[in-house]
Amino acid sequence: MTDAILQALRQVCGPADPAQPVALHEPDFRGTEAWAYVRDCLDTGWVSTAGRWVSRFEQELCTATGAAHAVAVSNGTVALRLALHLLGVRAGDEVLLPPLSFVATANAVAHLGAVPHFVDVEPGTLGLDPRAVQQRLEAVAERREGVLRNRDTGRRIAALLPVHVFGHPAAMPELLAVAQAWGLPLLEDAAEALGSWRDGTHCGLFGAMGTLSFNGNKLITTGGGGALLTNNPELAQRARHLSTTAKLPHPWAFEHDAVGWNDRLPNLNAALGVAQLEDLPRRLEAKRQLAERYAAAFAGVAGVELVAEPPDCRSNHWLVSLRFTAPDPTEAEAQRLVVLEAAHAEGLLLRPVWTLLHQLPIYAQAPRGPLPVAEDQAPRLLNLPSSPQLLEGWGA
Ligand SMILES: *Cc1c(COP(=O)(O)O)cnc(C)c1O
């Protein structure tokens, strides 16, 4: 089985060479205007947190996603923290989110002094399971004097925070219905989902707000960066205000009407972002082709399957993910380890999915519902090298 998997990998990634390892997802600026745009920042002196590239990046994010408003910030974690704050999450509140995510999703909650509360995912999308959210709320939530509280902890349950894992859209219409039924604001962690759509809506635009990341390993990168997406003009205006130290507009006076943050994206990074966004359609096409090539290469390999694009969705295929299908997750995990070791020895730097967040010591005490699906899936998932530059002819 390991041999068949490695052969399929070589078929897509080319002949392996430990001296030139193939990473999971690497930045690439060839074939873009990145140099020219960065040069403009240096030539004009506009390198910091204001400037025309920031505005242009935000406009182009709106064009690419259909959002009415985009606010560029310094990274995806900051975007989540700011959006949670804007939706009313405060110290001591609980936020419902999946344990199958990058640690930043829970960290953003913790940075506000709030507490992540883990709810199970579905095996298909790997995102939050709307039925599990409904059942968890029925089990622990009660409304006291108009406030939704966790009966066990006494804390307010303040928001629902689904994640679009590896660029596959979560079950948004159903999650939105649950959120609305319980009066919970919904924020989408769309850090991995630029260019992913469900039923004609871009990820991040189902709920009140969504957030993106432009970290170095994401589909497009600004070096480091993030953004908030929303169709609500008031939330967008408050996001801009709070992310620029809550300074009141005035030609010279320093007046601030809230304890704001310094969260805005520098013009230099936005210039890279514009160059990358102009290249988005080509990137999405390359990712689709790469996913198809993996599908063909793994078609005859027993004991594994690829995580598939959910029905009615267009996934950006940020990371191609292999699932070991052995009935027992412990057996699947053992098979995965053998493949990881063999692939790394060849210079193919596959990565297992994240350690489930409730299994990290930092979140072991966090409240949680039953998590059978997350605990069954996590040991099975292995991410494959997914850079668009793995396609021949890329960057030529
Ligand atoms: C990358 C990522 C983030 C955080 O983004 P940064 O820009 O690295 O802070 C948050 N959530 C998910 C799911 C991510 O993949």
CSV table of C-alpha atoms and ligand atoms in Angstrom, one decimal:
chain,number,residue,atom,x,y,z
A,1,MET,CA,0.0,0.0,0.0
A,2,THR,CA,2.8,2.4,0.9
A,3,ASP,CA,4.5,1.7,-2.4
A,4,ALA,CA,1.3,2.3,-4.4
A,5,ILE,CA,0.8,5.6,-2.5
A,6,LEU,CA,4.4,6.8,-3.2
A,7,GLN,CA,4.1,5.9,-6.8
A,8,ALA,CA,0.9,7.9,-7.1
A,9,LEU,CA,2.7,10.8,-5.4
A,10,ARG,CA,5.7,10.7,-7.7
A,11,GLN,CA,3.3,10.6,-10.7
A,12,VAL,CA,1.9,14.0,-9.7
A,13,CYS,CA,4.9,15.7,-7.9
A,14,GLY,CA,7.6,14.4,-10.4
A,15,PRO,CA,10.7,12.4,-9.4
A,16,ALA,CA,11.4,13.0,-5.7
A,17,ASP,CA,14.7,14.4,-4.6
A,18,PRO,CA,15.5,14.7,-0.8
A,19,ALA,CA,18.0,17.6,-1.7
A,20,GLN,CA,15.1,19.6,-3.2
A,21,PRO,CA,12.1,18.7,-1.0
A,22,VAL,CA,8.5,19.4,-2.2
A,23,ALA,CA,6.7,21.4,0.5
A,24,LEU,CA,3.0,21.3,1.2
A,25,HIS,CA,2.2,24.8,-0.2
A,26,GLU,CA,4.8,27.4,-1.2
A,27,PRO,CA,4.5,31.0,-2.3
A,28,ASP,CA,5.2,31.9,-5.9
A,29,PHE,CA,5.3,35.3,-7.6
A,30,ARG,CA,6.5,34.4,-11.0
A,31,GLY,CA,4.3,35.7,-13.8
A,32,THR,CA,2.8,38.5,-11.6
A,33,GLU,CA,3.4,42.2,-11.4
A,34,ALA,CA,4.6,41.9,-7.8
A,35,TRP,CA,8.0,43.5,-8.4
A,36,ALA,CA,6.5,46.6,-10.1
A,37,TYR,CA,3.9,47.1,-7.4
A,38,VAL,CA,6.3,46.8,-4.5
A,39,ARG,CA,8.7,49.1,-6.3
A,40,ASP,CA,5.9,51.7,-6.5
A,41,CYS,CA,5.6,51.5,-2.7
A,42,LEU,CA,9.4,52.1,-2.3
A,43,ASP,CA,9.5,54.8,-4.9
A,44,THR,CA,6.6,56.7,-3.4
A,45,GLY,CA,7.5,56.1,0.3
A,46,TRP,CA,4.0,54.6,1.0
A,47,VAL,CA,5.1,51.5,2.8
A,48,SER,CA,3.0,51.5,5.9
A,49,THR,CA,-0.6,51.0,6.9
A,50,ALA,CA,-2.2,53.4,4.4
A,51,GLY,CA,-1.9,53.8,0.7
A,52,ARG,CA,-3.5,53.1,-2.6
A,53,TRP,CA,-2.5,49.4,-2.7
A,54,VAL,CA,-4.4,48.8,0.4
A,55,SER,CA,-7.6,50.3,-1.1
A,56,ARG,CA,-7.0,48.5,-4.4
A,57,PHE,CA,-6.4,45.2,-2.6
A,58,GLU,CA,-9.7,45.6,-0.7
A,59,GLN,CA,-11.6,46.6,-3.9
A,60,GLU,CA,-10.2,43.5,-5.7
A,61,LEU,CA,-11.1,41.3,-2.8
A,62,CYS,CA,-14.7,42.5,-3.2
A,63,THR,CA,-14.6,41.8,-6.9
A,64,ALA,CA,-13.2,38.3,-6.4
A,65,THR,CA,-15.6,37.3,-3.7
A,66,GLY,CA,-18.8,39.4,-4.3
A,67,ALA,CA,-18.4,41.0,-0.9
A,68,ALA,CA,-19.8,44.5,-0.5
A,69,HIS,CA,-16.9,45.3,1.9
A,70,ALA,CA,-13.4,44.0,2.6
A,71,VAL,CA,-11.1,45.3,5.3
A,72,ALA,CA,-7.4,44.3,5.0
A,73,VAL,CA,-5.6,43.5,8.3
A,74,SER,CA,-2.2,42.2,9.3
A,75,ASN,CA,-3.1,38.5,9.5
A,76,GLY,CA,-5.9,36.0,9.6
A,77,THR,CA,-5.7,35.5,13.4
A,78,VAL,CA,-6.2,39.3,13.9
A,79,ALA,CA,-9.1,39.3,11.4
A,80,LEU,CA,-10.8,36.6,13.5
A,81,ARG,CA,-10.2,38.4,16.7
A,82,LEU,CA,-11.5,41.7,15.3
A,83,ALA,CA,-14.6,40.1,13.8
A,84,LEU,CA,-15.4,38.2,17.0
A,85,HIS,CA,-15.1,41.5,18.9
A,86,LEU,CA,-17.4,43.3,16.4
A,87,LEU,CA,-20.0,40.5,16.8
A,88,GLY,CA,-20.1,41.1,20.5
A,89,VAL,CA,-17.8,38.4,21.9
A,90,ARG,CA,-16.3,39.5,25.2
A,91,ALA,CA,-14.2,38.1,28.0
A,92,GLY,CA,-15.9,35.2,29.7
A,93,ASP,CA,-18.1,34.3,26.7
A,94,GLU,CA,-18.1,31.0,24.9
A,95,VAL,CA,-17.8,30.5,21.1
A,96,LEU,CA,-18.9,27.3,19.4
A,97,LEU,CA,-16.3,26.0,16.9
A,98,PRO,CA,-14.9,22.8,15.5
A,99,PRO,CA,-11.9,21.0,17.0
A,100,LEU,CA,-10.6,20.2,13.5
A,101,SER,CA,-8.9,23.5,12.6
A,102,PHE,CA,-5.7,25.3,12.7
A,103,VAL,CA,-5.0,26.5,16.3
A,104,ALA,CA,-5.5,30.2,15.3
A,105,THR,CA,-9.3,29.7,15.2
A,106,ALA,CA,-9.4,28.9,18.9
A,107,ASN,CA,-6.6,31.3,19.7
A,108,ALA,CA,-8.5,34.3,18.4
A,109,VAL,CA,-11.3,33.4,20.8
A,110,ALA,CA,-8.9,33.1,23.7
A,111,HIS,CA,-7.1,36.4,22.8
A,112,LEU,CA,-10.4,38.1,23.7
A,113,GLY,CA,-10.6,36.3,27.0
A,114,ALA,CA,-13.4,34.2,25.7
A,115,VAL,CA,-13.5,30.3,25.7
A,116,PRO,CA,-13.7,28.0,22.7
A,117,HIS,CA,-16.5,25.4,23.0
A,118,PHE,CA,-15.9,22.5,20.6
A,119,VAL,CA,-18.6,20.9,18.6
A,120,ASP,CA,-18.3,17.9,16.2
A,121,VAL,CA,-17.7,18.0,12.4
A,122,GLU,CA,-19.2,16.1,9.5
A,123,PRO,CA,-17.0,13.5,7.6
A,124,GLY,CA,-17.9,14.9,4.1
A,125,THR,CA,-17.0,18.6,4.3
A,126,LEU,CA,-14.8,18.2,7.5
A,127,GLY,CA,-16.6,21.3,8.7
A,128,LEU,CA,-19.0,21.9,11.6
A,129,ASP,CA,-21.9,19.5,11.6
A,130,PRO,CA,-25.2,21.6,11.9
A,131,ARG,CA,-27.0,18.6,13.6
A,132,ALA,CA,-24.2,18.4,16.2
A,133,VAL,CA,-24.5,22.1,16.8
A,134,GLN,CA,-28.2,21.9,17.2
A,135,GLN,CA,-27.9,18.8,19.6
A,136,ARG,CA,-25.2,20.5,21.6
A,137,LEU,CA,-27.3,23.6,22.1
A,138,GLU,CA,-30.3,21.5,23.0
A,139,ALA,CA,-28.2,19.7,25.6
A,140,VAL,CA,-26.5,22.6,27.3
A,141,ALA,CA,-28.0,26.0,26.3
A,142,GLU,CA,-30.7,27.8,28.1
A,143,ARG,CA,-32.0,31.3,27.8
A,144,ARG,CA,-32.0,33.3,31.0
A,145,GLU,CA,-33.3,36.9,31.0
A,146,GLY,CA,-32.8,37.0,27.3
A,147,VAL,CA,-29.2,35.7,27.4
A,148,LEU,CA,-28.2,32.4,25.9
A,149,ARG,CA,-26.1,30.5,28.5
A,150,ASN,CA,-24.3,27.3,28.9
A,151,ARG,CA,-26.1,25.6,31.8
A,152,ASP,CA,-23.0,23.7,32.8
A,153,THR,CA,-20.6,26.7,33.0
A,154,GLY,CA,-23.0,29.6,33.4
A,155,ARG,CA,-21.2,31.4,30.6
A,156,ARG,CA,-22.9,33.2,27.7
A,157,ILE,CA,-22.8,31.4,24.4
A,158,ALA,CA,-21.9,34.3,22.1
A,159,ALA,CA,-21.2,33.2,18.5
A,160,LEU,CA,-20.9,30.3,16.1
A,161,LEU,CA,-17.6,30.0,14.2
A,162,PRO,CA,-17.5,27.4,11.4
A,163,VAL,CA,-14.3,26.7,9.4
A,164,HIS,CA,-14.0,25.9,5.7
A,165,VAL,CA,-11.4,23.2,6.0
A,166,PHE,CA,-8.8,22.9,3.3
A,167,GLY,CA,-11.0,25.2,1.1
A,168,HIS,CA,-14.1,22.9,1.2
A,169,PRO,CA,-17.2,24.9,2.0
A,170,ALA,CA,-18.9,23.8,5.3
A,171,ALA,CA,-22.7,23.2,5.3
A,172,MET,CA,-23.5,26.9,5.5
A,173,PRO,CA,-27.3,27.1,4.8
A,174,GLU,CA,-28.0,24.6,7.6
A,175,LEU,CA,-25.4,26.2,10.0
A,176,LEU,CA,-27.0,29.6,9.3
A,177,ALA,CA,-30.4,28.2,10.1
A,178,VAL,CA,-29.3,26.8,13.4
A,179,ALA,CA,-27.5,30.1,14.3
A,180,GLN,CA,-30.6,32.1,13.5
A,181,ALA,CA,-32.9,29.8,15.4
A,182,TRP,CA,-30.8,30.3,18.5
A,183,GLY,CA,-30.1,34.0,17.9
A,184,LEU,CA,-26.3,33.5,17.5
A,185,PRO,CA,-24.2,35.7,15.3
A,186,LEU,CA,-22.2,33.6,12.7
A,187,LEU,CA,-18.6,34.3,11.7
A,188,GLU,CA,-16.9,32.1,9.1
A,189,ASP,CA,-13.2,31.3,9.3
A,190,ALA,CA,-12.6,31.3,5.5
A,191,ALA,CA,-8.8,31.6,5.9
A,192,GLU,CA,-8.3,28.6,3.6
A,193,ALA,CA,-11.2,29.3,1.3
A,194,LEU,CA,-10.5,32.3,-1.0
A,195,GLY,CA,-12.1,31.2,-4.3
A,196,SER,CA,-14.4,28.6,-2.7
A,197,TRP,CA,-18.2,28.9,-3.3
A,198,ARG,CA,-21.3,27.1,-2.2
A,199,ASP,CA,-24.6,27.6,-4.2
A,200,GLY,CA,-23.2,30.8,-5.8
A,201,THR,CA,-22.1,32.4,-2.5
A,202,HIS,CA,-18.5,32.9,-1.7
A,203,CYS,CA,-17.3,31.4,1.6
A,204,GLY,CA,-17.3,34.0,4.4
A,205,LEU,CA,-20.4,35.8,3.1
A,206,PHE,CA,-23.1,33.5,4.6
A,207,GLY,CA,-23.0,34.8,8.1
A,208,ALA,CA,-22.5,38.3,9.5
A,209,MET,CA,-18.7,38.3,8.7
A,210,GLY,CA,-16.0,36.1,7.3
A,211,THR,CA,-12.2,36.2,7.5
A,212,LEU,CA,-9.4,35.4,5.1
A,213,SER,CA,-5.7,34.7,5.6
A,214,PHE,CA,-2.8,35.6,3.2
A,215,ASN,CA,-0.1,33.8,5.2
A,216,GLY,CA,2.8,32.4,3.2
A,217,ASN,CA,1.2,28.9,2.8
A,218,LYS,CA,-2.2,30.1,1.7
A,219,LEU,CA,-3.6,30.1,-1.9
A,220,ILE,CA,-2.5,33.7,-2.3
A,221,THR,CA,-0.1,35.5,0.0
A,222,THR,CA,0.9,39.0,1.0
A,223,GLY,CA,3.8,37.7,3.1
A,224,GLY,CA,1.5,37.9,6.1
A,225,GLY,CA,-2.0,39.3,6.0
A,226,GLY,CA,-5.7,38.8,6.4
A,227,ALA,CA,-9.0,40.4,5.7
A,228,LEU,CA,-12.6,40.7,6.9
A,229,LEU,CA,-15.4,40.3,4.5
A,230,THR,CA,-18.9,41.5,5.1
A,231,ASN,CA,-22.0,42.8,3.3
A,232,ASN,CA,-22.8,45.0,6.4
A,233,PRO,CA,-21.6,48.6,5.9
A,234,GLU,CA,-21.7,49.4,9.6
A,235,LEU,CA,-19.6,46.4,10.6
A,236,ALA,CA,-17.1,47.3,7.8
A,237,GLN,CA,-16.9,50.9,9.0
A,238,ARG,CA,-16.4,49.7,12.7
A,239,ALA,CA,-13.7,47.2,11.5
A,240,ARG,CA,-11.8,50.0,9.8
A,241,HIS,CA,-12.1,52.3,12.8
A,242,LEU,CA,-11.1,49.7,15.5
A,243,SER,CA,-8.2,48.4,13.4
A,244,THR,CA,-6.7,51.9,13.1
A,245,THR,CA,-6.5,52.8,16.8
A,246,ALA,CA,-10.1,54.0,16.8
A,247,LYS,CA,-8.8,57.5,15.8
A,248,LEU,CA,-11.4,60.1,15.0
A,249,PRO,CA,-10.8,61.7,11.6
A,250,HIS,CA,-9.2,65.1,12.0
A,251,PRO,CA,-6.4,66.9,10.2
A,252,TRP,CA,-4.2,67.0,13.3
A,253,ALA,CA,-5.9,66.1,16.5
A,254,PHE,CA,-5.3,62.7,18.2
A,255,GLU,CA,-8.7,61.8,19.5
A,256,HIS,CA,-9.7,58.1,20.0
A,257,ASP,CA,-13.1,57.0,21.1
A,258,ALA,CA,-12.3,53.4,21.9
A,259,VAL,CA,-9.4,51.1,22.9
A,260,GLY,CA,-8.5,50.3,19.3
A,261,TRP,CA,-5.9,48.1,17.7
A,262,ASN,CA,-3.1,48.7,15.2
A,263,ASP,CA,-4.2,45.9,12.9
A,264,ARG,CA,-4.2,47.3,9.3
A,265,LEU,CA,-2.3,45.7,6.5
A,266,PRO,CA,0.8,47.7,5.3
A,267,ASN,CA,0.8,49.0,1.8
A,268,LEU,CA,3.9,46.9,0.9
A,269,ASN,CA,2.0,43.7,1.7
A,270,ALA,CA,-1.1,44.9,-0.1
A,271,ALA,CA,1.0,45.5,-3.2
A,272,LEU,CA,1.9,41.8,-3.2
A,273,GLY,CA,-1.7,41.0,-2.6
A,274,VAL,CA,-2.9,42.9,-5.6
A,275,ALA,CA,-0.3,41.1,-7.8
A,276,GLN,CA,-1.4,37.8,-6.4
A,277,LEU,CA,-5.1,38.5,-6.7
A,278,GLU,CA,-4.7,39.4,-10.4
A,279,ASP,CA,-3.4,35.9,-10.8
A,280,LEU,CA,-6.2,34.2,-8.8
A,281,PRO,CA,-8.1,32.7,-11.7
A,282,ARG,CA,-5.0,31.0,-13.1
A,283,ARG,CA,-4.1,29.7,-9.6
A,284,LEU,CA,-7.6,28.3,-9.1
A,285,GLU,CA,-7.5,26.6,-12.4
A,286,ALA,CA,-4.1,25.1,-11.6
A,287,LYS,CA,-5.3,23.9,-8.2
A,288,ARG,CA,-8.3,22.2,-9.9
A,289,GLN,CA,-6.0,20.5,-12.4
A,290,LEU,CA,-3.7,19.4,-9.7
A,291,ALA,CA,-6.6,17.9,-7.7
A,292,GLU,CA,-7.8,16.1,-10.8
A,293,ARG,CA,-4.3,14.7,-11.4
A,294,TYR,CA,-4.2,13.4,-7.8
A,295,ALA,CA,-7.6,11.9,-8.3
A,296,ALA,CA,-6.5,10.0,-11.4
A,297,ALA,CA,-3.2,8.9,-9.8
A,298,PHE,CA,-4.9,7.6,-6.6
A,299,ALA,CA,-8.0,6.1,-8.4
A,300,GLY,CA,-6.7,2.5,-8.3
A,301,VAL,CA,-5.0,2.7,-4.9
A,302,ALA,CA,-6.7,0.5,-2.3
A,303,GLY,CA,-7.2,1.7,1.3
A,304,VAL,CA,-7.2,5.5,0.6
A,305,GLU,CA,-9.5,8.0,-1.0
A,306,LEU,CA,-9.2,11.8,-1.6
A,307,VAL,CA,-11.3,14.2,0.3
A,308,ALA,CA,-13.8,15.3,-2.3
A,309,GLU,CA,-15.4,18.6,-3.3
A,310,PRO,CA,-18.8,18.7,-1.5
A,311,PRO,CA,-21.9,18.7,-3.7
A,312,ASP,CA,-23.1,22.1,-4.9
A,313,CYS,CA,-19.7,23.6,-4.1
A,314,ARG,CA,-16.7,24.9,-5.9
A,315,SER,CA,-13.7,24.3,-3.7
A,316,ASN,CA,-10.4,26.1,-4.2
A,317,HIS,CA,-8.6,22.8,-3.5
A,318,TRP,CA,-6.2,24.6,-1.3
A,319,LEU,CA,-4.8,21.4,0.1
A,320,VAL,CA,-5.4,18.0,-1.4
A,321,SER,CA,-6.1,15.6,1.4
A,322,LEU,CA,-5.8,11.8,1.5
A,323,ARG,CA,-8.0,9.8,3.8
A,324,PHE,CA,-7.0,6.3,5.0
A,325,THR,CA,-10.2,4.2,5.0
A,326,ALA,CA,-9.2,1.3,7.2
A,327,PRO,CA,-12.2,0.5,9.5
A,328,ASP,CA,-10.2,1.2,12.7
A,329,PRO,CA,-8.8,4.8,13.0
A,330,THR,CA,-5.8,3.5,14.9
A,331,GLU,CA,-4.9,1.2,12.0
A,332,ALA,CA,-5.4,4.1,9.6
A,333,GLU,CA,-3.1,6.3,11.7
A,334,ALA,CA,-0.4,3.6,11.7
A,335,GLN,CA,-0.6,3.3,7.9
A,336,ARG,CA,-0.4,7.1,7.7
A,337,LEU,CA,2.8,7.1,9.8
A,338,VAL,CA,4.5,4.6,7.5
A,339,VAL,CA,3.6,6.7,4.5
A,340,LEU,CA,4.8,9.9,6.2
A,341,GLU,CA,8.2,8.4,7.0
A,342,ALA,CA,8.7,7.0,3.6
A,343,ALA,CA,7.6,10.1,1.8
A,344,HIS,CA,9.7,12.4,4.0
A,345,ALA,CA,12.8,10.2,3.3
A,346,GLU,CA,12.2,10.9,-0.4
A,347,GLY,CA,11.7,14.7,0.1
A,348,LEU,CA,8.0,14.7,-0.2
A,349,LEU,CA,6.9,16.7,2.8
A,350,LEU,CA,3.4,15.5,3.4
A,351,ARG,CA,1.7,16.6,6.6
A,352,PRO,CA,-0.9,15.0,8.8
A,353,VAL,CA,-4.0,17.1,9.6
A,354,TRP,CA,-3.7,19.3,12.8
A,355,THR,CA,-3.8,17.8,16.2
A,356,LEU,CA,-7.4,18.2,17.3
A,357,LEU,CA,-7.7,21.4,19.3
A,358,HIS,CA,-9.3,19.7,22.4
A,359,GLN,CA,-6.3,17.4,22.5
A,360,LEU,CA,-3.8,20.2,22.8
A,361,PRO,CA,-3.0,20.8,26.5
A,362,ILE,CA,-3.9,24.5,26.1
A,363,TYR,CA,-7.5,23.7,25.2
A,364,ALA,CA,-7.9,20.4,27.0
A,365,GLN,CA,-10.2,22.0,29.7
A,366,ALA,CA,-12.4,23.8,27.2
A,367,PRO,CA,-16.1,22.8,27.1
A,368,ARG,CA,-17.0,20.4,24.4
A,369,GLY,CA,-19.8,18.2,23.1
A,370,PRO,CA,-19.3,14.6,21.9
A,371,LEU,CA,-16.6,14.6,19.1
A,372,PRO,CA,-16.8,11.1,17.6
A,373,VAL,CA,-16.5,12.2,13.9
A,374,ALA,CA,-13.5,14.5,14.5
A,375,GLU,CA,-11.7,11.9,16.5
A,376,ASP,CA,-12.4,9.3,13.9
A,377,GLN,CA,-11.3,11.5,10.9
A,378,ALA,CA,-8.2,13.2,12.3
A,379,PRO,CA,-6.0,10.1,12.5
A,380,ARG,CA,-6.9,9.3,8.8
A,381,LEU,CA,-6.1,12.6,7.1
A,382,LEU,CA,-2.9,13.3,5.3
A,383,ASN,CA,-2.3,16.4,3.2
A,384,LEU,CA,-0.4,16.2,0.0
A,385,PRO,CA,1.9,18.7,-1.7
A,386,SER,CA,-0.6,21.2,-3.3
A,387,SER,CA,1.4,24.2,-4.7
A,388,PRO,CA,0.1,25.3,-8.2
A,389,GLN,CA,3.8,25.3,-9.3
A,390,LEU,CA,3.7,21.5,-9.2
A,391,LEU,CA,2.0,21.7,-12.6
A,392,GLU,CA,4.4,21.6,-15.5
A,393,GLY,CA,4.6,24.9,-17.4
A,394,TRP,CA,3.6,27.0,-14.3
A,395,GLY,CA,5.6,30.3,-14.1
A,396,ALA,CA,6.8,29.9,-17.6
B,1,LIG,C1,-4.1,30.2,8.3
B,1,LIG,C2,-5.3,30.0,9.1
B,1,LIG,C3,-5.7,31.0,10.1
B,1,LIG,C4,-4.8,32.1,10.5
B,1,LIG,O1,-4.2,32.9,9.6
B,1,LIG,P1,-2.8,33.7,9.9
B,1,LIG,O2,-2.8,34.6,8.8
B,1,LIG,O3,-1.8,32.6,9.8
B,1,LIG,O4,-2.9,34.3,11.2
B,1,LIG,C5,-6.8,30.8,10.8
B,1,LIG,N1,-7.7,29.8,10.5
B,1,LIG,C6,-7.3,28.8,9.6
B,1,LIG,C7,-8.3,27.7,9.4
B,1,LIG,C8,-6.1,28.9,8.9
B,1,LIG,O5,-5.8,27.9,8.1
